[in-house]
Coordinates of C-alpha atoms in Angstrom, one line a residue:
X1 CA 276.7 121.2 237.0
X2 CA 277.5 124.4 235.2
X3 CA 280.6 126.5 235.6
X4 CA 280.0 130.1 236.5
X5 CA 282.1 133.2 236.0
X6 CA 281.4 134.1 239.6
X7 CA 283.4 131.1 240.7
X8 CA 286.2 132.0 238.3
X9 CA 286.2 135.5 239.6
X10 CA 286.5 134.3 243.2
X11 CA 289.7 132.4 242.2
X12 CA 291.1 135.5 240.4
X13 CA 290.3 137.7 243.4
X14 CA 291.7 135.3 246.0
X15 CA 294.8 134.4 244.1
X16 CA 297.8 136.7 244.7
X17 CA 298.9 137.4 241.2
X18 CA 302.4 138.5 242.3
X19 CA 302.9 135.2 244.3
X20 CA 301.6 133.0 241.5
X21 CA 303.7 134.7 238.7
X22 CA 306.6 134.8 241.1
X23 CA 306.7 131.0 241.2
X24 CA 307.5 131.0 237.5
X25 CA 309.7 134.1 237.0
X26 CA 311.7 136.6 239.0
X27 CA 309.9 139.8 239.8
X28 CA 311.2 143.3 240.9
X29 CA 309.1 145.7 242.8
X30 CA 308.7 149.1 241.2
X31 CA 306.3 151.5 242.9
X32 CA 303.0 149.9 243.6
X33 CA 303.6 147.3 240.8
X34 CA 306.1 144.7 239.7
X35 CA 308.2 144.3 236.6
X36 CA 310.0 141.3 235.0
X37 CA 311.6 140.0 231.9
X38 CA 308.8 138.8 229.7
X39 CA 308.9 135.0 229.2
X40 CA 306.7 135.2 226.1
X41 CA 309.2 136.8 223.8
X42 CA 312.9 137.3 223.5
X43 CA 313.2 140.0 226.1
X44 CA 316.3 141.7 227.6
X45 CA 314.9 144.6 229.6
X46 CA 311.9 144.1 231.9
X47 CA 308.9 144.9 229.8
X48 CA 306.2 142.9 231.7
X49 CA 304.3 144.7 234.3
X50 CA 302.2 143.1 237.1
X51 CA 299.6 145.1 238.9
X52 CA 298.5 143.6 242.2
X53 CA 295.8 146.2 242.7
X54 CA 294.1 145.3 239.4
X55 CA 295.2 141.6 239.4
X56 CA 296.5 141.8 235.9
X57 CA 299.8 141.5 234.0
X58 CA 300.8 143.0 230.6
X59 CA 303.9 143.0 228.4
X60 CA 304.1 146.3 226.5
X61 CA 306.4 144.8 223.8
X62 CA 304.7 141.6 222.7
X63 CA 301.3 142.5 224.0
X64 CA 300.7 139.4 226.1
X65 CA 298.5 140.2 229.0
X66 CA 295.6 139.0 231.2
X67 CA 294.8 137.8 234.6
X68 CA 296.5 135.2 236.8
X69 CA 294.7 132.3 235.1
X70 CA 295.8 133.3 231.6
X71 CA 299.4 133.7 232.8
X72 CA 299.5 130.2 234.1
X73 CA 297.8 129.0 230.9
X74 CA 300.3 130.8 228.6
X75 CA 303.4 129.9 230.6
X76 CA 302.6 126.2 230.9
X77 CA 301.0 125.9 227.4
X78 CA 297.9 124.3 228.9
X79 CA 294.2 124.9 228.5
X80 CA 292.3 127.6 230.3
X81 CA 290.4 125.3 232.5
X82 CA 293.5 123.3 233.3
X83 CA 295.2 126.5 234.5
X84 CA 292.0 127.4 236.5
X85 CA 292.1 123.9 238.1
X86 CA 295.8 124.3 239.1
X87 CA 295.2 127.6 240.8
X88 CA 291.9 126.6 242.4
X89 CA 293.4 123.5 243.8
X90 CA 296.3 125.5 245.4
X91 CA 293.7 127.8 246.9
X92 CA 291.4 124.9 248.0
X93 CA 288.5 126.3 246.0
X94 CA 286.0 123.9 244.5
X95 CA 284.8 124.8 241.0
X96 CA 281.5 123.2 240.1
X97 CA 281.4 121.5 236.7
X98 CA 285.2 121.5 236.3
X99 CA 285.3 117.7 236.3
X100 CA 283.7 117.7 232.9
X101 CA 286.9 119.2 231.5
X102 CA 289.4 117.1 233.3
X103 CA 292.1 115.6 231.0
X104 CA 291.6 112.0 230.0
X105 CA 294.4 109.7 231.3
X106 CA 297.4 110.3 229.2
X107 CA 298.9 106.9 229.9
X108 CA 297.4 103.4 229.8
X109 CA 297.4 101.1 232.8
X110 CA 300.6 99.3 231.9
X111 CA 302.5 102.5 231.5
X112 CA 301.2 103.8 234.8
X113 CA 302.3 100.6 236.6
X114 CA 305.8 100.9 235.2
X115 CA 306.0 104.5 236.3
X116 CA 305.0 103.4 239.8
X117 CA 307.5 100.6 239.8
X118 CA 310.3 103.0 238.8
X119 CA 309.1 105.5 241.5
X120 CA 309.2 102.8 244.2
X121 CA 312.6 101.6 243.0
X122 CA 314.0 105.2 243.0
X123 CA 313.1 105.5 246.7
X124 CA 314.5 102.0 247.3
X125 CA 317.9 103.0 245.8
X126 CA 317.9 106.4 247.4
X127 CA 317.3 104.9 250.8
X128 CA 320.1 102.3 250.4
X129 CA 322.6 105.1 249.6
X130 CA 322.6 106.0 253.3
X131 CA 323.1 102.4 254.5
X132 CA 326.3 100.8 255.6
X133 CA 326.4 98.9 252.4
X134 CA 327.0 102.1 250.4
X135 CA 330.0 103.7 252.1
X136 CA 332.1 103.4 248.9
X137 CA 329.4 104.9 246.8
X138 CA 329.0 107.9 249.2
X139 CA 332.8 108.4 249.2
X140 CA 332.7 108.4 245.4
X141 CA 330.0 111.1 245.4
X142 CA 332.0 113.2 247.9
X143 CA 335.1 112.9 245.6
X144 CA 332.9 114.1 242.7
X145 CA 331.8 117.0 244.9
X146 CA 328.1 116.1 244.7
X147 CA 326.4 117.6 247.7
X148 CA 323.5 116.2 249.8
X149 CA 321.1 118.8 248.3
X150 CA 322.0 117.6 244.7
X151 CA 321.6 113.9 245.8
X152 CA 318.1 114.8 247.0
X153 CA 317.2 117.0 244.0
X154 CA 318.3 114.4 241.4
X155 CA 317.2 111.4 243.6
X156 CA 320.6 109.7 243.2
X157 CA 320.7 106.2 244.7
X158 CA 322.9 103.1 245.0
X159 CA 322.2 99.4 244.5
X160 CA 324.5 97.2 246.6
X161 CA 325.2 93.7 245.5
X162 CA 322.5 91.2 246.4
X163 CA 320.0 94.0 247.0
X164 CA 316.5 92.4 247.3
X165 CA 314.7 94.7 244.9
X166 CA 312.6 91.9 243.4
X167 CA 311.4 90.7 246.8
X168 CA 310.6 94.3 247.8
X169 CA 308.5 94.9 244.7
X170 CA 306.6 91.6 245.0
X171 CA 305.8 92.4 248.6
X172 CA 304.3 95.7 247.5
X173 CA 302.0 93.9 245.2
X174 CA 303.6 94.3 241.8
X175 CA 303.3 91.3 239.4
X176 CA 306.3 89.3 238.3
X177 CA 305.6 90.2 234.6
X178 CA 305.5 93.9 235.2
X179 CA 308.7 93.8 237.3
X180 CA 310.5 92.0 234.5
X181 CA 309.1 94.4 231.9
X182 CA 310.6 97.3 233.8
X183 CA 314.0 95.9 233.1
X184 CA 315.1 96.5 236.8
X185 CA 315.5 92.8 237.5
X186 CA 316.8 89.7 235.7
X187 CA 316.8 86.0 236.8
X188 CA 320.2 84.4 237.5
X189 CA 319.6 80.7 238.3
X190 CA 317.2 80.7 241.2
X191 CA 318.1 84.3 242.2
X192 CA 316.5 87.5 241.1
X193 CA 319.2 90.2 240.7
X194 CA 319.0 93.9 240.1
X195 CA 320.3 95.0 236.7
X196 CA 322.1 97.9 238.3
X197 CA 324.0 96.1 241.1
X198 CA 327.1 97.9 242.5
X199 CA 326.2 101.1 240.5
X200 CA 325.1 104.6 241.4
X201 CA 321.6 105.0 240.1
X202 CA 320.4 108.2 238.4
X203 CA 316.7 108.2 237.6
X204 CA 315.7 109.6 234.2
X205 CA 312.4 111.5 234.0
X206 CA 310.1 112.6 231.2
X207 CA 308.8 116.2 230.7
X208 CA 306.1 115.6 233.4
X209 CA 308.6 114.2 236.0
X210 CA 307.5 110.6 235.5
X211 CA 310.5 108.3 236.1
X212 CA 310.9 106.4 232.8
X213 CA 314.1 104.6 233.6
X214 CA 317.6 104.7 235.0
X215 CA 321.2 105.1 234.2
X216 CA 323.7 103.3 236.4
X217 CA 327.4 104.4 236.8
X218 CA 330.1 102.1 238.1
X219 CA 332.1 103.2 241.1
X220 CA 334.9 100.7 240.5
X221 CA 337.2 101.7 237.6
X222 CA 337.8 98.0 236.7
X223 CA 334.1 97.4 236.0
X224 CA 332.4 97.9 232.6
X225 CA 330.5 99.3 231.0
X226 CA 331.0 102.7 232.6
X227 CA 327.3 103.5 232.1
X228 CA 324.3 101.2 231.8
X229 CA 320.9 102.4 230.9
X230 CA 317.5 100.8 231.3
X231 CA 316.3 98.5 228.6
X232 CA 313.9 99.8 226.0
X233 CA 310.2 99.3 226.9
X234 CA 306.9 101.1 226.4
X235 CA 308.0 104.1 228.5
X236 CA 311.8 104.1 228.0
X237 CA 312.9 105.0 224.5
X238 CA 316.6 105.8 224.0
X239 CA 315.9 108.2 221.1
X240 CA 313.7 110.3 223.4
X241 CA 316.0 110.8 226.4
X242 CA 316.2 114.4 227.7
X243 CA 317.7 114.2 231.2
X244 CA 316.5 117.1 233.5
X245 CA 314.1 118.7 231.0
X246 CA 311.3 118.6 233.5
X247 CA 313.4 120.9 235.8
X248 CA 315.1 122.9 233.1
X249 CA 312.0 124.0 231.1
X250 CA 311.1 126.9 233.5
X251 CA 314.5 128.5 233.3
X252 CA 314.8 127.7 229.6
X253 CA 311.5 129.5 228.8
X254 CA 312.6 132.6 230.8
X255 CA 315.9 132.8 229.1
X256 CA 314.5 131.6 225.7
X257 CA 317.5 129.3 225.4
X258 CA 318.3 125.7 226.3
X259 CA 321.8 124.3 226.8
X260 CA 322.3 120.8 225.5
X261 CA 324.9 118.6 227.3
X262 CA 326.3 115.1 226.8
X263 CA 325.7 113.4 230.2
X264 CA 323.8 113.8 233.5
X265 CA 327.0 114.5 235.5
X266 CA 327.4 117.7 233.4
X267 CA 323.8 118.7 234.2
X268 CA 324.3 118.1 238.0
X269 CA 327.6 120.1 238.0
X270 CA 326.2 123.1 236.1
X271 CA 323.2 123.1 238.4
X272 CA 325.6 123.5 241.3
X273 CA 326.8 126.9 239.8
X274 CA 323.3 128.1 239.2
X275 CA 323.0 127.2 235.5
X276 CA 319.6 125.6 235.4
X277 CA 318.5 125.6 231.7
X278 CA 320.4 122.4 230.8
X279 CA 319.4 119.0 229.5
X280 CA 321.5 116.0 228.6
X281 CA 320.8 113.8 225.6
X282 CA 322.9 111.0 227.1
X283 CA 324.9 110.0 224.1
X284 CA 321.9 109.7 221.8
X285 CA 321.5 111.5 218.5
X286 CA 319.3 114.6 218.4
X287 CA 315.9 113.6 217.1
X288 CA 312.7 115.2 215.9
X289 CA 311.3 114.3 219.3
X290 CA 313.9 116.6 221.0
X291 CA 313.2 119.5 218.6
X292 CA 309.5 119.3 219.3
X293 CA 310.1 119.0 223.0
X294 CA 312.7 121.8 223.4
X295 CA 311.0 124.2 221.0
X296 CA 308.0 124.4 223.3
X297 CA 310.1 126.4 225.8
X298 CA 313.0 128.0 223.9
X299 CA 314.0 129.2 220.4
X300 CA 317.8 129.2 221.0
X301 CA 319.8 126.0 221.3
X302 CA 323.3 126.1 222.7
X303 CA 325.5 123.0 222.4
X304 CA 328.0 122.4 225.2
X305 CA 329.5 119.0 224.5
X306 CA 332.9 117.6 225.5
X307 CA 336.0 119.3 224.2
X308 CA 337.6 116.2 222.7
X309 CA 337.4 115.1 219.1
X310 CA 334.3 112.9 219.7
X311 CA 332.5 115.9 221.3
X312 CA 333.4 118.2 218.5
X313 CA 332.2 115.8 215.8
X314 CA 328.9 115.3 217.8
X315 CA 328.4 119.0 218.1
X316 CA 328.9 119.6 214.4
X317 CA 326.6 116.7 213.5
X318 CA 323.8 117.9 215.8
X319 CA 324.3 121.5 214.5
X320 CA 323.9 120.4 210.9
X321 CA 320.7 118.5 211.8
X322 CA 319.3 121.6 213.7
X323 CA 320.2 124.1 211.0
X324 CA 318.5 122.0 208.4
X325 CA 315.4 122.3 210.6
X326 CA 315.8 126.1 210.7
X327 CA 316.7 126.0 214.4
X328 CA 318.7 128.9 215.9
X329 CA 321.8 126.9 217.2
X330 CA 325.2 128.0 218.4
X331 CA 328.1 126.1 219.9
X332 CA 329.8 126.8 223.2
X333 CA 333.5 126.9 222.3
X334 CA 335.3 124.5 224.7
X335 CA 339.0 124.5 224.0
X336 CA 340.0 123.3 227.4
X337 CA 339.8 119.6 226.6
X338 CA 337.6 119.1 229.6
X339 CA 334.0 118.3 229.8
X340 CA 331.6 120.7 231.6
X341 CA 331.6 118.6 234.8
X342 CA 335.4 118.7 234.9
X343 CA 335.4 122.5 234.4
X344 CA 333.0 122.9 237.3
X345 CA 335.1 120.7 239.6
X346 CA 338.2 122.8 238.6
X347 CA 336.5 125.9 239.8
X348 CA 336.1 127.5 236.4
X349 CA 332.7 129.0 237.0
X350 CA 333.6 132.4 235.5
X351 CA 335.1 130.7 232.4
X352 CA 332.0 128.6 231.9
X353 CA 329.7 131.6 232.1
X354 CA 331.9 133.5 229.6
X355 CA 331.8 130.5 227.2
X356 CA 328.1 130.3 227.4
X357 CA 327.7 134.0 226.8
X358 CA 330.1 134.0 223.8
X359 CA 328.7 131.1 221.7
X360 CA 329.6 131.0 218.0
X361 CA 327.8 129.9 214.8
X362 CA 328.5 126.2 214.0
X363 CA 330.2 127.1 210.7
X364 CA 332.5 129.5 212.5
X365 CA 333.2 126.7 215.0
X366 CA 334.0 124.3 212.2
X367 CA 336.2 126.9 210.5
X368 CA 338.3 127.5 213.7
X369 CA 338.5 123.9 214.7
X370 CA 339.5 122.4 211.3
X371 CA 341.9 125.3 210.3
X372 CA 344.2 124.6 213.3
X373 CA 346.4 122.1 211.4
X374 CA 345.5 123.2 207.9
X375 CA 348.3 123.3 205.3
X376 CA 347.1 126.0 202.8
X377 CA 349.7 124.8 200.3
X378 CA 348.0 121.4 200.1
X379 CA 345.1 122.0 197.7
X380 CA 343.4 118.7 198.6
X381 CA 343.4 119.6 202.3
X382 CA 342.1 123.1 201.6
X383 CA 339.3 121.6 199.5
X384 CA 338.4 119.2 202.3
X385 CA 338.5 122.0 204.8
X386 CA 336.1 124.1 202.8
X387 CA 333.8 121.2 202.3
X388 CA 333.6 120.5 206.0
X389 CA 332.6 124.1 206.7
X390 CA 330.1 124.3 203.9
X391 CA 328.5 121.0 204.9
X392 CA 327.1 123.1 207.8
X393 CA 326.9 126.6 206.3
X394 CA 324.8 125.4 203.3
X395 CA 321.8 125.1 205.7
X396 CA 322.2 128.7 206.9
X397 CA 319.8 131.3 205.2
X398 CA 321.1 134.5 206.8
X399 CA 323.1 136.3 204.1
X400 CA 325.1 138.3 206.6
X401 CA 326.3 135.2 208.4
X402 CA 327.1 133.5 205.1
X403 CA 329.0 136.5 203.8
X404 CA 331.0 136.9 207.0
X405 CA 332.1 133.2 207.1
X406 CA 333.0 133.3 203.4
X407 CA 335.2 136.3 204.0
X408 CA 336.8 134.4 206.9
X409 CA 337.5 131.4 204.8
X410 CA 339.1 133.6 202.2
X411 CA 341.5 135.0 204.8
X412 CA 342.3 131.5 206.1
X413 CA 342.8 129.8 202.7
X414 CA 344.1 132.8 200.8
X415 CA 341.6 132.1 198.0
X416 CA 339.6 134.9 196.3
X417 CA 336.2 135.6 197.9
X418 CA 334.5 135.0 194.5
X419 CA 336.2 131.6 194.3
X420 CA 334.8 130.7 197.8
X421 CA 331.4 132.0 196.8
X422 CA 331.4 129.8 193.7
X423 CA 332.2 126.7 195.7
X424 CA 329.5 127.6 198.2
X425 CA 326.8 128.0 195.5
X426 CA 327.7 124.6 194.2
X427 CA 327.4 123.1 197.7
X428 CA 323.9 124.5 198.0
X429 CA 322.5 123.0 194.8
X430 CA 321.6 119.7 196.3
X431 CA 319.6 121.2 199.2
X432 CA 316.3 123.0 199.5
X433 CA 316.8 126.7 199.7
X434 CA 314.9 129.0 202.0
X435 CA 315.3 132.1 199.8
X436 CA 313.0 132.6 196.8
X437 CA 313.4 135.4 194.3
X438 CA 310.8 136.2 191.8
X439 CA 311.0 139.5 189.9
X440 CA 311.1 142.2 192.6
X441 CA 309.4 140.0 195.2
X442 CA 311.7 138.5 197.8
X443 CA 310.5 136.1 200.4
X444 CA 313.2 135.1 202.8
X445 CA 312.3 132.6 205.5
X446 CA 308.7 133.4 204.7
X447 CA 309.2 137.1 205.7
X448 CA 307.6 139.7 203.4
X449 CA 309.8 142.9 203.6
X450 CA 307.7 145.4 201.6
X451 CA 305.4 146.1 204.6
X452 CA 306.4 145.9 208.2
X453 CA 303.6 147.3 210.4
X454 CA 304.8 148.5 213.7
X455 CA 303.1 148.0 217.1
X456 CA 301.3 151.4 217.0
X457 CA 299.7 150.6 213.6
X458 CA 298.5 147.1 214.7
X459 CA 297.1 148.5 217.9
X460 CA 295.3 151.2 216.0
X461 CA 293.8 148.6 213.7
X462 CA 292.7 146.4 216.6
X463 CA 291.3 149.4 218.5
X464 CA 289.1 150.2 215.6
X465 CA 287.0 147.1 216.2
X466 CA 285.2 149.0 218.9
X467 CA 282.5 151.6 218.4
X468 CA 284.1 153.9 220.9
X469 CA 287.3 155.6 219.9
X470 CA 290.3 155.2 222.2
X471 CA 289.4 151.7 223.5
X472 CA 292.5 149.9 224.4
X473 CA 293.8 146.6 223.0
X474 CA 293.9 143.9 225.6
X475 CA 294.8 146.0 228.7
X476 CA 294.8 149.8 229.1
X477 CA 298.2 151.3 229.5
X478 CA 297.1 153.5 232.3
X479 CA 296.5 150.4 234.4
X480 CA 300.2 150.7 235.4
X481 CA 302.2 153.5 236.9
X482 CA 305.6 152.0 236.3
X483 CA 305.6 151.9 232.5
X484 CA 308.0 154.2 230.8
X485 CA 306.4 154.9 227.4
X486 CA 309.4 156.6 226.0
X487 CA 311.5 153.6 226.8
X488 CA 309.0 151.1 225.3
X489 CA 308.8 153.1 222.1
X490 CA 312.5 152.9 221.6
X491 CA 312.5 149.1 221.9
X492 CA 312.9 147.0 218.7
X493 CA 309.4 145.7 218.3
X494 CA 309.0 142.3 216.8
X495 CA 306.6 142.0 214.0
X496 CA 303.2 141.4 215.4
X497 CA 301.9 137.9 214.7
X498 CA 299.0 137.8 212.2
X499 CA 297.9 134.7 214.0
X500 CA 297.4 136.7 217.3
X501 CA 295.5 139.3 215.4
X502 CA 293.3 136.6 213.8
X503 CA 292.5 135.0 217.1
X504 CA 291.7 138.4 218.7
X505 CA 289.4 139.2 215.7
X506 CA 287.6 135.9 216.0
X507 CA 287.2 136.5 219.7
X508 CA 285.7 140.0 219.1
X509 CA 283.2 138.6 216.7
X510 CA 282.1 135.8 219.0
X511 CA 281.9 138.1 222.0
X512 CA 279.8 140.7 220.1
X513 CA 277.2 138.2 219.0
X514 CA 277.1 136.8 222.5
X515 CA 276.1 140.3 223.7
X516 CA 273.5 141.1 221.0
X517 CA 272.2 140.2 217.6
X518 CA 272.6 143.6 215.9
X519 CA 275.2 142.3 213.4
X520 CA 273.7 138.8 213.0
X521 CA 272.5 139.3 209.4
X522 CA 275.8 140.7 208.2
X523 CA 277.7 138.0 210.1
X524 CA 275.6 135.2 208.6
X525 CA 276.6 136.4 205.1
X526 CA 280.3 136.3 205.9
X527 CA 280.6 133.5 208.3
X528 CA 282.2 131.2 205.7
X529 CA 285.2 133.5 205.5
X530 CA 286.1 132.2 208.9
X531 CA 288.3 129.1 208.4
X532 CA 288.6 128.0 212.0
X533 CA 286.1 125.2 212.3
X534 CA 285.6 125.6 216.1
X535 CA 285.0 129.3 215.8
X536 CA 282.5 128.8 212.9
X537 CA 280.6 126.1 214.8
X538 CA 280.5 128.3 217.9
X539 CA 279.1 131.2 215.9
X540 CA 276.5 129.0 214.1
X541 CA 275.3 127.6 217.4
X542 CA 274.8 131.1 218.8
X543 CA 273.0 132.2 215.6
X544 CA 270.7 129.2 215.8
X545 CA 269.9 129.9 219.4
X546 CA 268.8 133.4 218.5
X547 CA 266.7 132.2 215.6
X548 CA 265.0 129.6 217.7
X549 CA 264.3 132.2 220.4
X550 CA 266.3 130.2 222.9
X551 CA 268.6 133.1 223.5
X552 CA 268.1 136.9 223.6
X553 CA 271.6 138.1 224.3
X554 CA 273.4 139.6 227.3
X555 CA 273.9 136.2 229.0
X556 CA 277.1 134.6 227.6
X557 CA 277.3 132.1 230.4
X558 CA 274.0 130.6 229.2
X559 CA 275.5 129.9 225.8
X560 CA 278.8 128.7 227.3
X561 CA 277.1 126.0 229.3
X562 CA 274.5 125.1 226.6
X563 CA 277.1 124.7 223.9
X564 CA 278.7 121.8 225.9
X565 CA 276.1 119.6 224.2
X566 CA 278.0 120.3 221.0
X567 CA 281.5 120.0 222.4
X568 CA 282.8 120.9 225.9
X569 CA 285.9 122.6 224.2
X570 CA 283.6 125.3 222.8
X571 CA 282.4 126.1 226.3
X572 CA 286.0 126.5 227.4
X573 CA 286.7 128.7 224.4
X574 CA 283.9 131.2 225.5
X575 CA 285.2 131.3 229.1
X576 CA 288.7 131.9 227.8
X577 CA 287.5 134.8 225.6
X578 CA 285.9 136.4 228.6
X579 CA 289.0 136.0 230.8
X580 CA 291.7 136.6 228.2
X581 CA 290.3 139.7 226.6
X582 CA 288.2 141.0 229.5
X583 CA 289.4 144.7 229.0
X584 CA 289.3 144.7 225.2
X585 CA 285.8 143.4 224.5
X586 CA 283.7 145.7 226.7
X587 CA 282.6 147.8 223.7
X588 CA 280.2 146.7 221.1
X589 CA 281.4 146.2 217.5
X590 CA 280.3 148.6 214.8
X591 CA 279.7 147.6 211.2
X592 CA 283.2 149.0 210.5
X593 CA 284.6 147.0 213.4
X594 CA 283.2 143.8 212.0
X595 CA 284.9 144.7 208.6
X596 CA 288.1 145.2 210.5
X597 CA 287.8 141.8 212.2
X598 CA 287.4 140.1 208.8
X599 CA 290.3 142.0 207.4
X600 CA 292.5 140.6 210.2
X601 CA 291.2 137.1 209.5
X602 CA 291.8 137.6 205.7
X603 CA 295.4 138.9 206.3
X604 CA 296.2 135.7 208.2
X605 CA 294.7 133.5 205.5
X606 CA 296.8 135.4 202.9
X607 CA 300.0 135.0 204.9
X608 CA 299.2 131.3 205.5
X609 CA 298.8 130.7 201.7
X610 CA 302.0 132.7 201.0
X611 CA 304.0 130.4 203.4
X612 CA 302.4 127.4 201.8
X613 CA 303.5 128.4 198.3
X614 CA 306.9 129.3 199.6
X615 CA 307.3 125.8 200.9
X616 CA 306.2 124.4 197.5
X617 CA 308.8 126.5 195.8
X618 CA 311.4 125.1 198.1
X619 CA 310.3 121.5 197.5
X620 CA 310.6 121.5 193.7
X621 CA 313.4 121.9 191.2
X622 CA 310.9 122.4 188.3
X623 CA 311.4 126.0 187.1
X624 CA 308.0 126.2 185.6
X625 CA 306.4 125.2 188.9
X626 CA 308.5 127.7 190.8
X627 CA 307.4 130.5 188.5
X628 CA 303.8 129.4 188.8
X629 CA 304.0 129.4 192.6
X630 CA 305.8 132.7 192.6
X631 CA 303.0 134.2 190.5
X632 CA 300.4 133.0 193.0
X633 CA 302.4 134.6 195.8
X634 CA 302.5 137.8 193.7
X635 CA 298.7 137.9 193.5
X636 CA 298.4 137.2 197.2
X637 CA 300.7 140.1 198.0
X638 CA 298.5 142.3 195.8
X639 CA 295.4 141.2 197.8
X640 CA 297.2 141.8 201.1
X641 CA 298.4 145.3 200.1
X642 CA 294.8 146.3 199.1
X643 CA 293.8 145.7 202.7
X644 CA 296.8 147.6 204.0
X645 CA 296.1 150.5 201.6
X646 CA 292.4 150.6 202.7
X647 CA 293.5 150.8 206.3
X648 CA 296.1 153.5 205.7
X649 CA 293.4 155.7 204.3
X650 CA 291.1 155.3 207.3

């Protein structure tokens, strides 16, 4: 059965956009509308506006806007129809045809069974915590000041000795093989014992709140080991532990920062003082998995590990790993000698918040820490000290930070700044640099400084797609009464993403040909300039429908449902265009507008190639190759500037 826009409109109309968005971020009423910190860019002042009258939202800094469905889609990083499904289910509205777009099962049957076993075991342990067999465990939790609400939120449990977990799971119909694979039970003679006997049980979840395993903590000081984790299996992998990420990701996205801790007790304690963007890696090394996971919700990483020597070394090791990956990482300076859990228990809430607010660069942290006992008269010790700092600083690409730390090292060691600089340059020789210099062209971290279009310029370019002058990009500013234009204009505007402009340009082309075939001949000549395979296939399908007299225009829903025969994702793409750019694409494209769309697409291609050559320069020590790649970049910059020059003259 076909999906209809009428059904989607009924969801948008019935959904209270303020209530839905309010589930994700904090809103403040301002006049008839609401404002908030924008979760889609690094925002400090409320720049997102929500209009309940028009059922739309808009950030006037980063440009993100749309309706209630596109907000849920953007915030959760899911597909358009998945977001529609979530909202429709909450409203108990049935959308015909949506089953065709349901996600395929992410987990196989064995994984699903293990998740279910862990879920049942969690409830088993949690229920036992209130039994008479768990008095000592409850007393321990009370001593650690863990409240009833925290026990409930984190599903903390206890496993008394001789607890019959195996019998309980068998009674519920789980097989012996699956129970043993979960690692919850082991055989001891004729008995089946729980692996976490006489331990407090802390369930560990994945990003989707599936319980992947457990960590058990002793309550008797004479028992060891202090902590015991589940055994590795198909769902529990020690290199991929991120305790509390499923709960922390919402707050981390709003703040654009994630606080990385050592253990789950630190997470629980910081949660009690309303710090909710924390995860614990539980003694494991930071991995590529963690970077991929955390970077979905935040760009800034803050390390808050124990204040002892082991904690400091771990923080510096993780910092080096993250800086090498170009991650924005700072360290929370903890000179108390206590871990975060101990600080909370000591009533140091204000101190903790100050520490989190005043994080420092890892190289600064290393400099302060290792200089405490430095004998500047001992040349060997001075050399070792500098090497320790530079082992981290050499991965930094910001010249200002590098210069500041070099000056600081000069003050500490009493060595000349130039001497420190020379040592630093030698330390960088064996790593891949992020700064390329070729004649007068400088590309630093893939940023091209000779042209920095502001928001007004990009908006003007995007507006020119339409035949009618003055049409607005995405959402009209006059849709809101609360916006203070003079305040927005004074904001520091981040460089507009070429990728966003490219996507909008592609959407404009698709929407125009869905409406009519006036530009079909010109588009057919230039369609190969579109590199996105999905967009190209969508356009070719529409063109063929015109040529075969199966489509006469002005009925985009017909194409959206017919194109499912090619691939259902193309159907979703068309519906997403309609709902994401509903205010921007009401006007037909002119010939000049089509040219502008292809300019935006070409600018993205050029930038993409520049970044590719930049990486190639970084990956080779061959000077001839470096020069060759730099020459290619130079030619690409010329092509890019021709487009900018053409647009300036318009």
